[in-house]
Each structure stands twice: as C-alpha cells, then as structure tokens.
Amino acid sequence: MSFFQHIETRNELADFLGIPRKKLTHLLYVQRIENCYHMFEVPKRAGGTRVICAPTGDLKSLQRSLARRLQEHCLRCREERGLSVNIAHAFQPRRGIITNAYIHRNKRYVFNTDLEDFFGSIHFGRIRGYFQKNEYFQMPAEVATILAQLCCYQGKLPQGAPTSPVLSNLICEILDFRILKIAKHYKLDYTRYADDLTFSTNDKTFCSRYDAFYQQLQKEIRRAGFAVNEKKTRLEYRDARQTVTGLVVNRKLSVDRCYCRETRAMAHTLYKTGEYRIQGAAGTMAQLEGRFAFINQLDRYENKHSLSKPRDFKTLNGRERQYQKFLFYRYFYANTHPLIVTEGKTDILYLKAALMNLHRRYPELVVRQPDGTFAFQVRFLHRSKRLRYFFDLSLDGADAMKNLYELYTGKGAHWKTAYYPYFLALSGKKPQWPVILVYDNEINDKTRPISKLLHSIGMGEEGKERLKKSLKEQLVAGGNLYLVTHPLAEGKSVSEIEDLFAERTRAVVIDGRGLSLRDDYDPQVSYGKDAFSKYVLSHYQTIDFVRFIPLLDRIRDAVAETQAAEQEPEGV
C-alpha cells in the first residue's frame, strides 16, 4: 500500500505507517495523545518567548514517519498533475529563508505581512476536513479523524511537532494560489515562509494601488481562516532598508550589519566573562551558535563554499573567522566535559565499550545508572561537515588531528590566531576540562599519524622516548590539550588499538567471515573495523578489556591534571 487514498481503516493506516496495529490503538485510546507532549519556551529574535509543544516517545516517531510520507505523497501528486509552482519556502527540501528572500532582492517596493497565530489557526476540524475533501487524499471519515488526532494537540497544530510544518504548507496551498492570482494582478512577486508573506515589485504605480491590493489580500486571508498581524505589516521602499525573513534585500542578499555587530559583541563578552545577555536575559551557547550559523549560511549559499567540500583556509572571510573562533571556544576551550578526539569513529565505540566494562574502576569517566544505562562523564568529538569546513578536521582519519595543535598555538600556514593564549589572556581563566587526542602507538614509524604530529610540534628523540614510557604528553604548556596513546602489543614495534583485544576476540567470526584490519579487505570473506567495533560494543560485558587500562588511566590522569591546573591562578 503506497498511497493515502488506498487507506480505508485504522489498521491499514498502521500498516502504512509501519507501526504495529496494537501500538496505534494503545497510543490513541489508552496512552492518549494529550499525554504525549512536553512544553517549553524558547526566546524569539524580536523579544518575548515562543511556546513549543514537542511530542515524545512513540508519538514522535510516528509523526516523523507520517510527515515524511505526507511530503512524498504530495510531491508525487503534484508531479502527476503537472503542478510545478510551489510558493512556500519554509520546511521544503532545498529551500529556506535565503531562497525566500532571493526573489525580492533589488526591488522598488517590498511589502511584508504576517499571519497571526498561524499554527493555532489550523485546528482539528480543518485538518480532518482537509484529509477528507482534498483531492490529494479523499480519505474516509474514520481515517481522517485519526490522522487529525495524531497531528493535533489541544485541538490545533502544535508548534514543535514534525507533522505541523508539512501540514501547514498543505493547508495553505489553496491560499497561496489565490494570493498569487492577486499578486499577478498587481505585478507583484509573492512568496510565503511559514506565516511570513512577502510581496515585491518594481512597478512605479504600486503605491497608488496599495490600498486596493491590501484590502483584497486581507479579504482572501480571512476567507482562508487566518488573520493579518497588523503589527508586522510594513511597506518598505528602495531608499530605506528592506528586509525579508531577516535578510537585507536592497541590492544583494546580506545580513543586517547591526545583527552581525551585536553577535560579535555577545561573543566577545562570553569569551571575557563566561556569560552574555540577549534581550535582557542570560544567553546560551546554543543561541549564540544559532546567530553565527544564520550569518554564515548566506556566505555558503551565495558563493562561495559548501560545507561538503574541502577548502583553502586562507579564503575564510572575516565573518567566517568570527564563527571559527566561536566554535573553537565552544568545543575546545569552554567544553563542559572532557573531550576525547580519536583517529577514527570505530575507536569511539571501543573506548565506550571498555569504559562500560570497567565502569567501577573509572567513576570519573562513566557512571552506571539505576536503570542499567551508562552516563558518560566524557564526550567524544563526532566530526561534522562544519568542523571539517572551519578546522580541516576531516570526517575520518588522524592526520587532521594535528590541526588542533596548530589552532591552539597558531603554528601552521592556515591559522592567523593562537586561540588558546588568546582566550586565556581575555578571560584570565584556564579551561576546566581537557581535550585529549587518542592516537595508536605508532611512534616508531615515521609515516604514521602520531609521528607526523610529533614532528610538527618539534618533539625530538628524547621526548619520543619519554612518551613511549609515559603514554601521555601535555601538548600546550599549562593548557588543556593532551596526547595519549596505549602500550605496544607484545613483540610489536607499532600497535593499533585493535591490538589491545585478546586474540580470541579478534578471531570472532561474524556471518562466516573473519576480521580484516586492512582498508581494502574483501567483504565476501572478511569484515572490517566498523562491524568489529559494533560487535565489541554489543558484547562489552564478555570481552576482556584489561589491556585498555593503561590508556584509560592516562585519560583519567589528564582530566585530573586539567582540573587541578584550572584551580591555579594564571601564570602559576
């Protein structure tokens, strides 16, 4: 069953959404939808707060599945009917505030208005009626009612549910086409971003026809069951600042300079004092990162670079360097837990498994909770496209880890600022938690990543011999950046972390195949590190991790040393 129109009963709906029939019945009539939400407030950019009603548990998973299927179904229906026009730019693939604003750049007049209580105006009856009567669906009353129940909270679309964005766009589709007809009559371009409606034109006569246009627009909006928010209605002229969804559109797209200056000032205050304020209230790290991301996305869209592509760091512009500085501060200086950076993603699973197995020995690093789950007191750096873009931390591999050392010290061709001494001088406070680089013990091979790092920092033979014995090195004097490695396996001059497992563990057979540590292994006869790491994590209770103890001891020592140094006054 692949189309909504084919669904006749509740059980068929459950099958379509891929959930057990009994679970859907239990959710609707035993657990009940109104008990599956939690509410919280988030600050608005213009002041005040917005109430978010977010689904939890099974309802959240079900809504995600439903939202995806609704989107796919409507795209298919549009293609079948030859409808290529889609005015909405919010909650759409490859669309957003930039594509919405781009249409209105360099225009004589820009008119913005807002639909008041947008999600709240889309109530249970409208949704049920939509599923029953709309040509995309035409569903039986029972199924339409159940879908409306699954998508509503307290009788209306909740802001925060996965289904609300796609449903709001679907229900506004007819409104969009009716408004588009009005816009064409007045020679206007029209787009909608959720509840924000924007019109623009170069027609010199528009001012004389503005009142007639606005009256027709209000009439159509009321007819669709919405109301205009007069407080957010404005007509902007070319000789003044014109904005659309937060972007300035007078000539080319840009972010308001005041917004950029405010963001830099907030960040500087955070670096200096450890806190900042936004709209009179204490700001969070996530809020500030959101502001930097908002500023940065325009650079990515317009020219320049994509997060998915490597880049020359000499081309970072001023705004990007401000963002880079903030990301370093958040992840590596003001990190809220010890941060472990590994050579590859499989190493993270090995270390987690070892800590869970040895949790009684390392309560500073992991705690077993009453329900049997584990709360890690350390964090592992999961490399992202953003970190690769700003720090050249590739998604996998160890060579890029030396970039962190260059970031800390300013050494290397790419880095204009030594971030560690910069933040230390500004705040006068040392970091509370360490950043720990975990490398395979391959010091004796000059071609391996750890040797390349040691060469780049200028460590001589005496220092290498010291590291072979201690297995731990503080890479920045008095700082929070550490290098740790594990002991060599018996009889070997270089060791990978997989050598810490007993032979019987490395010899385990999965689906008739044996372990291969080579990158070019034959998947017909062997499995690789990825499958092995997942096996290790799922069998952590029965695997011998005794050879991991020296490595975990060094990680624990680095945590203790950093905390002790943080208590010392600067310069000690």
XYZ file of C-alpha atoms in Angstrom:
572
model
C 0.000 0.000 0.000
C 1.721 3.165 -1.212
C -0.980 5.864 -1.464
C -3.047 7.601 1.192
C -6.158 7.216 -0.986
C -5.965 3.445 -0.582
C -6.265 3.536 3.230
C -9.749 2.602 4.457
C -9.310 1.604 8.127
C -7.237 2.301 11.237
C -5.390 -0.996 10.812
C -4.480 -0.164 7.221
C -3.190 3.220 8.404
C -0.982 1.484 10.980
C 0.382 -0.833 8.292
C 1.022 2.140 6.011
C 2.955 3.986 8.704
C 4.933 0.874 9.607
C 3.837 0.559 13.245
C 2.082 -2.377 14.992
C -1.690 -2.087 14.905
C -1.976 -2.568 18.667
C 0.553 0.212 19.285
C -1.524 2.695 17.275
C -4.677 1.705 19.179
C -2.865 1.967 22.525
C -1.471 5.379 21.602
C -4.874 6.741 20.624
C -7.148 5.301 23.283
C -5.040 4.164 26.259
C -1.954 6.368 26.450
C -3.878 9.179 24.709
C -2.318 11.832 22.503
C -2.636 14.709 25.001
C -0.310 12.850 27.384
C 2.454 12.509 24.785
C 3.727 16.115 24.685
C 6.036 18.231 26.760
C 6.018 22.023 26.637
C 8.843 24.551 26.937
C 9.614 28.111 25.906
C 12.255 29.423 23.551
C 13.180 33.091 23.079
C 12.117 34.927 19.946
C 14.633 37.010 17.984
C 12.467 40.104 18.370
C 11.869 39.560 22.087
C 9.454 37.522 24.137
C 9.150 33.764 24.091
C 7.531 31.117 21.928
C 5.803 28.063 23.436
C 6.953 24.800 21.881
C 4.803 21.672 22.220
C 7.059 18.740 21.353
C 5.836 15.140 21.067
C 7.649 12.379 22.918
C 8.225 8.642 22.579
C 6.135 6.636 20.137
C 4.131 9.655 19.009
C 7.294 11.496 17.956
C 8.485 8.519 15.894
C 5.047 8.078 14.336
C 4.798 11.774 13.422
C 8.212 11.690 11.771
C 7.120 8.754 9.632
C 3.814 10.446 8.810
C 5.478 13.759 7.911
C 7.891 12.041 5.533
C 5.076 10.121 3.825
C 2.893 13.235 3.539
C 5.730 15.105 1.846
C 6.451 12.248 -0.559
C 2.758 11.736 -1.370
C 2.114 15.392 -2.175
C 5.228 15.692 -4.335
C 4.016 12.671 -6.308
C 0.520 14.137 -6.665
C 1.916 17.485 -7.874
C 4.082 15.754 -10.469
C 1.132 13.687 -11.723
C -0.948 16.866 -12.126
C 1.884 18.828 -13.714
C 1.970 21.407 -10.885
C 5.449 22.896 -10.698
C 4.654 26.084 -8.762
C 5.343 25.895 -5.038
C 5.190 29.248 -3.323
C 6.145 28.016 0.157
C 9.821 28.187 1.117
C 9.640 27.014 4.740
C 10.012 23.324 5.606
C 10.800 22.408 1.995
C 13.767 20.477 0.566
C 16.487 22.790 -0.787
C 14.527 25.865 0.277
C 14.758 28.246 3.194
C 14.997 31.882 4.224
C 17.621 32.565 1.558
C 15.621 31.239 -1.397
C 12.601 33.075 0.002
C 14.433 36.402 0.195
C 16.336 35.986 -3.076
C 13.200 36.564 -5.166
C 12.688 40.019 -3.606
C 16.190 41.444 -3.919
C 16.790 44.828 -5.596
C 13.096 45.834 -5.851
C 11.476 49.270 -5.673
C 8.901 48.150 -3.094
C 8.890 45.261 -0.627
C 5.733 44.521 1.354
C 5.760 42.122 4.330
C 2.883 40.871 6.424
C 2.311 38.081 8.902
C -0.460 35.583 9.682
C -1.469 35.901 13.309
C -1.399 32.722 15.471
C -0.502 30.708 12.389
C -0.355 27.157 13.780
C -3.118 27.831 16.295
C -5.475 28.832 13.470
C -5.153 25.382 11.894
C -7.477 23.417 14.146
C -8.663 19.823 14.368
C -11.722 20.337 12.153
C -9.692 21.944 9.352
C -7.196 19.090 9.315
C -9.845 16.373 9.363
C -11.781 18.150 6.614
C -8.613 18.545 4.554
C -7.863 14.812 4.645
C -11.467 14.020 3.715
C -12.012 16.514 0.899
C -8.657 17.421 -0.629
C -8.048 15.773 -3.995
C -4.642 14.521 -2.833
C -6.279 12.396 -0.099
C -10.100 11.951 -0.129
C -9.945 9.649 2.878
C -12.773 8.010 4.864
C -14.009 9.969 7.892
C -12.584 7.414 10.362
C -9.062 7.594 8.927
C -9.179 11.390 8.510
C -10.236 11.721 12.159
C -7.386 9.502 13.350
C -4.839 11.480 11.321
C -6.160 14.730 12.798
C -5.891 13.217 16.297
C -2.280 12.198 15.653
C -1.341 15.664 14.398
C -3.187 17.919 16.882
C -2.586 18.891 20.498
C -5.337 20.647 22.427
C -7.364 20.857 19.221
C -4.808 22.590 16.981
C -1.475 22.134 15.241
C 1.298 22.198 17.855
C 4.389 24.236 17.116
C 7.154 21.709 17.638
C 5.597 18.571 16.097
C 7.257 17.025 13.000
C 3.914 16.939 11.177
C 2.959 20.583 11.741
C 5.251 22.184 9.116
C 4.201 19.937 6.239
C 0.506 20.123 7.180
C 0.579 23.914 7.416
C 2.062 24.092 3.919
C -0.543 21.690 2.544
C -3.475 23.544 4.071
C -2.102 26.893 2.843
C -1.603 25.644 -0.706
C -5.012 26.877 -1.901
C -4.478 30.191 -0.088
C -1.108 30.565 -1.825
C -2.606 30.137 -5.294
C -5.406 32.593 -4.565
C -2.949 35.168 -3.248
C -0.684 34.537 -6.241
C -3.571 35.464 -8.515
C -3.962 38.775 -6.657
C -0.197 39.362 -6.767
C -0.051 38.864 -10.528
C -2.876 41.357 -10.991
C -0.790 43.993 -9.165
C 2.502 42.916 -10.849
C 3.922 41.583 -7.599
C 6.255 38.669 -6.848
C 4.920 36.594 -3.943
C 6.477 34.053 -1.569
C 5.483 32.625 1.799
C 7.801 31.435 4.553
C 5.510 29.762 7.133
C 3.427 32.688 8.429
C 5.522 35.398 6.706
C 4.050 36.665 3.424
C 6.276 38.810 1.190
C 5.476 40.775 -1.985
C 7.787 42.900 -4.110
C 7.698 44.866 -7.348
C 9.486 47.437 -9.485
C 6.169 48.862 -10.713
C 6.196 52.622 -10.027
C 2.372 52.746 -9.815
C 2.103 50.243 -6.964
C 1.903 52.934 -4.257
C -1.243 54.372 -5.816
C -2.827 50.900 -5.856
C -1.547 49.744 -2.485
C -4.805 50.254 -0.556
C -6.860 48.258 -3.055
C -4.281 45.460 -3.026
C -4.164 45.323 0.774
C -7.958 45.150 1.073
C -8.120 42.234 -1.383
C -5.283 40.472 0.420
C -6.965 40.802 3.833
C -10.236 39.517 2.402
C -8.548 36.417 0.962
C -6.658 35.732 4.178
C -9.849 35.980 6.269
C -11.624 33.716 3.788
C -8.926 31.087 4.417
C -9.482 31.226 8.175
C -6.477 33.342 9.104
C -5.978 36.915 10.296
C -3.372 39.534 9.391
C -0.955 40.565 12.121
C -1.059 44.343 11.710
C 1.967 44.854 13.959
C 4.180 43.014 11.477
C 2.764 44.591 8.323
C 5.056 47.081 6.578
C 5.792 48.557 3.156
C 9.489 49.215 2.579
C 10.987 51.489 -0.054
C 14.219 51.185 -2.016
C 15.859 54.182 -0.327
C 15.422 52.578 3.113
C 16.476 49.171 4.436
C 14.351 46.360 3.005
C 14.323 43.024 4.829
C 12.785 39.639 4.088
C 12.939 36.800 6.637
C 15.747 38.595 8.432
C 17.886 39.266 5.350
C 18.561 42.637 3.770
C 17.484 42.583 0.083
C 18.126 46.157 -1.150
C 20.808 45.190 -3.659
C 22.083 41.727 -2.922
C 21.262 39.458 -0.016
C 23.063 40.324 3.195
C 22.688 40.063 6.929
C 21.975 43.279 8.777
C 25.241 44.833 9.988
C 23.795 45.649 13.380
C 22.916 41.992 13.863
C 26.477 40.973 12.982
C 27.981 43.572 15.345
C 25.668 42.521 18.164
C 26.637 38.881 17.645
C 30.364 39.676 17.747
C 29.863 41.790 20.879
C 27.926 38.987 22.582
C 30.683 36.522 21.710
C 33.412 38.837 22.998
C 31.545 39.272 26.278
C 31.190 35.498 26.540
C 34.911 34.949 25.940
C 35.826 37.583 28.519
C 33.331 36.863 31.311
C 31.962 33.393 30.587
C 28.432 34.700 30.056
C 26.451 37.182 27.963
C 22.930 38.548 27.726
C 20.459 38.580 24.872
C 17.274 40.642 25.000
C 17.889 41.230 28.696
C 18.138 37.557 29.648
C 21.104 35.240 30.109
C 22.102 33.823 26.714
C 23.016 30.229 25.981
C 25.814 28.784 23.898
C 23.233 27.302 21.506
C 21.594 30.691 20.943
C 24.889 32.291 20.037
C 25.823 29.441 17.729
C 22.435 29.852 16.049
C 23.215 33.518 15.372
C 26.621 32.684 13.883
C 25.081 29.918 11.757
C 22.430 32.338 10.498
C 25.110 34.827 9.435
C 27.266 32.132 7.898
C 24.640 30.365 5.796
C 24.451 33.310 3.387
C 28.178 33.013 2.625
C 27.725 29.311 1.888
C 24.714 29.929 -0.345
C 25.990 32.819 -2.373
C 29.496 31.906 -3.296
C 31.313 30.649 -2.106
C 31.866 27.323 -0.483
C 29.904 24.296 0.555
C 30.255 22.522 3.886
C 30.612 19.283 1.940
C 33.759 20.428 0.124
C 37.295 20.879 1.453
C 38.623 24.405 1.229
C 41.676 26.601 1.449
C 41.583 28.209 4.866
C 43.246 31.335 3.545
C 39.904 32.186 1.910
C 37.956 32.418 5.184
C 36.409 35.861 5.302
C 36.017 37.979 8.427
C 32.560 36.654 9.337
C 33.732 33.077 8.930
C 36.755 33.672 11.148
C 34.460 35.001 13.863
C 32.425 31.809 13.593
C 35.587 29.705 13.631
C 36.723 31.473 16.800
C 33.390 30.800 18.485
C 33.400 27.117 17.506
C 36.900 26.679 18.904
C 35.811 28.317 22.132
C 32.735 26.146 22.449
C 34.258 22.782 21.562
C 37.854 23.052 22.783
C 38.164 25.814 25.386
C 34.837 26.079 27.197
C 33.902 22.420 26.703
C 31.610 21.292 29.524
C 33.105 17.783 29.768
C 36.449 16.180 28.958
C 36.573 15.869 25.172
C 38.156 12.844 23.510
C 39.259 13.114 19.880
C 40.012 9.784 18.225
C 41.657 8.818 14.958
C 38.512 7.148 13.628
C 34.871 6.598 14.505
C 35.428 2.942 15.442
C 37.817 3.997 18.234
C 34.914 5.786 19.927
C 32.950 2.540 20.159
C 35.981 0.658 21.523
C 36.511 3.242 24.261
C 32.826 3.362 25.185
C 32.720 -0.433 25.452
C 35.870 -0.502 27.579
C 34.515 2.183 29.928
C 31.205 0.378 30.334
C 33.009 -2.871 31.136
C 35.360 -1.151 33.600
C 32.905 1.429 34.962
C 33.621 0.588 38.602
C 37.288 1.430 38.063
C 36.580 4.764 36.340
C 33.680 6.550 38.091
C 35.199 9.879 36.979
C 34.655 8.869 33.354
C 31.427 6.849 33.347
C 28.609 6.109 35.790
C 26.180 3.210 35.670
C 22.672 4.452 36.438
C 19.950 2.595 38.381
C 18.180 1.581 35.163
C 21.349 -0.116 33.897
C 22.277 2.514 31.306
C 25.550 4.421 31.391
C 26.087 8.156 31.775
C 29.440 9.111 30.259
C 31.297 11.893 32.053
C 33.403 12.401 28.935
C 32.350 13.440 25.440
C 33.648 12.135 22.123
C 34.141 14.505 19.203
C 31.869 13.443 16.368
C 33.336 15.074 13.305
C 30.898 17.005 11.186
C 30.949 18.872 7.898
C 31.033 22.109 9.903
C 34.206 21.072 11.758
C 35.821 19.986 8.508
C 34.918 23.302 6.889
C 36.259 25.521 9.663
C 39.077 23.425 11.134
C 40.032 20.978 8.367
C 39.030 18.139 10.691
C 38.209 15.558 8.041
C 35.306 13.234 8.700
C 37.713 10.374 9.349
C 41.438 9.874 9.644
C 44.149 11.026 12.019
C 46.346 13.402 10.027
C 43.888 16.269 10.501
C 44.143 15.990 14.302
C 47.387 17.927 14.184
C 45.316 20.913 13.076
C 44.041 21.154 16.638
C 47.585 21.693 17.845
C 48.033 24.421 15.224
C 44.762 26.017 16.339
C 45.936 26.092 19.930
C 49.367 27.529 19.173
C 48.878 29.466 15.924
C 51.571 27.393 14.252
C 50.904 26.313 10.687
C 50.027 28.116 7.472
C 46.269 28.228 7.957
C 45.914 29.834 11.355
C 46.221 33.557 11.982
C 45.443 33.392 15.706
C 46.726 31.188 18.519
C 43.358 30.573 20.110
C 44.439 29.122 23.460
C 46.584 32.073 24.594
C 44.000 34.465 23.112
C 41.146 33.115 25.238
C 43.378 32.702 28.273
C 44.528 36.336 28.138
C 40.983 37.566 27.569
C 39.302 35.598 30.339
C 42.174 35.091 32.772
C 40.734 31.642 33.434
C 42.090 28.284 32.368
C 39.808 25.645 30.860
C 38.158 23.281 33.310
C 38.282 20.198 31.097
C 40.910 18.670 28.812
C 40.856 17.921 25.102
C 42.526 14.528 24.689
C 43.898 13.279 21.362
C 43.938 9.472 21.358
C 46.438 8.000 18.903
C 47.548 4.494 18.021
C 51.023 3.720 19.356
C 52.968 4.024 16.107
C 55.763 6.304 17.336
C 58.430 4.082 15.787
C 57.071 4.530 12.248
C 57.768 7.989 10.816
C 54.997 7.611 8.250
C 52.209 7.155 10.820
C 49.903 9.938 12.137
C 51.305 10.165 15.665
C 54.857 10.546 14.324
C 53.709 13.270 11.946
C 52.150 15.129 14.864
C 55.283 14.785 16.989
C 57.380 16.063 14.084
C 55.089 19.068 13.561
C 55.385 20.093 17.213
C 59.155 19.666 17.133
C 59.455 16.766 19.579
C 62.936 15.233 19.478
C 64.072 11.712 20.198
C 64.330 12.376 23.940
C 60.720 13.489 24.039
C 59.593 10.486 21.992
C 61.321 8.107 24.390
C 59.598 9.854 27.282
C 56.242 9.467 25.551
C 56.847 5.767 24.910
C 57.171 5.278 28.654
C 54.558 7.712 29.941
C 51.972 7.251 27.131
C 50.781 10.820 27.830
C 52.026 14.272 26.823
C 50.709 17.760 27.529
C 50.966 19.421 24.123
C 50.487 23.024 25.285
C 52.343 24.017 28.428
C 49.819 24.678 31.189
C 46.987 24.093 28.724
C 44.224 21.555 28.298
C 45.429 19.775 25.131
C 46.821 16.270 25.728
C 48.099 13.408 23.637
C 47.626 9.872 24.965
C 48.356 6.502 23.451
C 48.323 2.858 24.548
C 51.145 0.402 25.280
C 52.750 -1.538 22.456
C 51.451 -5.047 21.944
C 53.973 -7.701 22.894
C 56.534 -8.286 20.169
C 55.401 -5.351 18.020
C 57.155 -2.090 17.163
C 53.850 -0.349 16.300
C 50.333 -1.109 17.545
C 46.801 -0.218 16.575
C 44.049 -0.007 19.154
C 42.644 -3.334 17.883
C 45.835 -4.976 19.195
C 44.547 -4.328 22.723
C 41.915 -7.024 22.281
C 42.695 -10.625 23.124
C 43.311 -12.968 20.220
C 40.034 -14.810 20.851
C 38.133 -11.525 20.437
C 39.882 -10.608 17.197
C 39.246 -14.151 15.930
C 35.466 -13.928 16.283
C 33.566 -14.993 13.169
C 30.593 -12.880 12.011
C 28.343 -14.311 9.287
C 31.058 -16.755 8.345
C 33.701 -14.058 7.864
C 36.820 -13.138 9.811
C 38.202 -9.748 10.852
C 40.423 -7.801 8.484
C 42.127 -4.570 9.596
C 43.014 -3.615 6.032
C 41.092 -0.834 4.294
C 40.898 -2.868 1.089
C 39.522 -6.093 2.595
C 37.320 -8.435 0.552
C 33.773 -8.196 2.025
C 32.996 -11.680 0.691
C 35.475 -13.319 3.063
C 36.152 -10.664 5.713
C 34.526 -7.928 7.770
C 36.174 -4.642 8.697
C 36.705 -2.394 11.678
C 33.209 -0.943 11.506
C 31.475 -4.302 12.007
C 34.062 -5.308 14.619
C 33.528 -2.133 16.680
C 29.758 -2.705 16.690
C 30.324 -6.281 17.833
C 32.608 -5.057 20.623
C 30.059 -2.511 21.839
C 27.202 -5.002 21.889
C 29.324 -7.640 23.707
C 31.115 -5.309 26.124
C 30.170 -7.426 29.151
C 32.004 -10.552 27.973
C 35.081 -9.041 26.313
C 38.398 -8.718 28.132
C 39.429 -5.037 28.269
C 42.361 -5.384 30.662
C 44.828 -4.107 28.038
C 42.801 -0.874 27.783
C 43.545 0.017 31.411
C 46.825 1.926 30.791
C 45.106 4.019 28.097
C 42.083 4.773 30.285
C 44.390 5.571 33.210
C 46.117 8.241 31.101
C 42.778 9.734 30.090
C 41.755 9.898 33.743
C 45.112 11.490 34.656
C 44.657 14.182 32.004
C 41.234 15.029 33.434
C 42.638 15.304 36.953
C 45.612 17.437 35.844
C 43.429 19.891 33.934
C 41.069 20.331 36.863
C 44.000 20.929 39.187
C 45.534 23.472 36.784
C 42.176 25.254 36.464
C 42.256 25.958 40.190
C 45.659 27.644 39.931
C 45.857 31.398 39.225
C 47.083 32.386 35.781
C 50.836 32.276 35.413
C 51.441 29.566 38.022
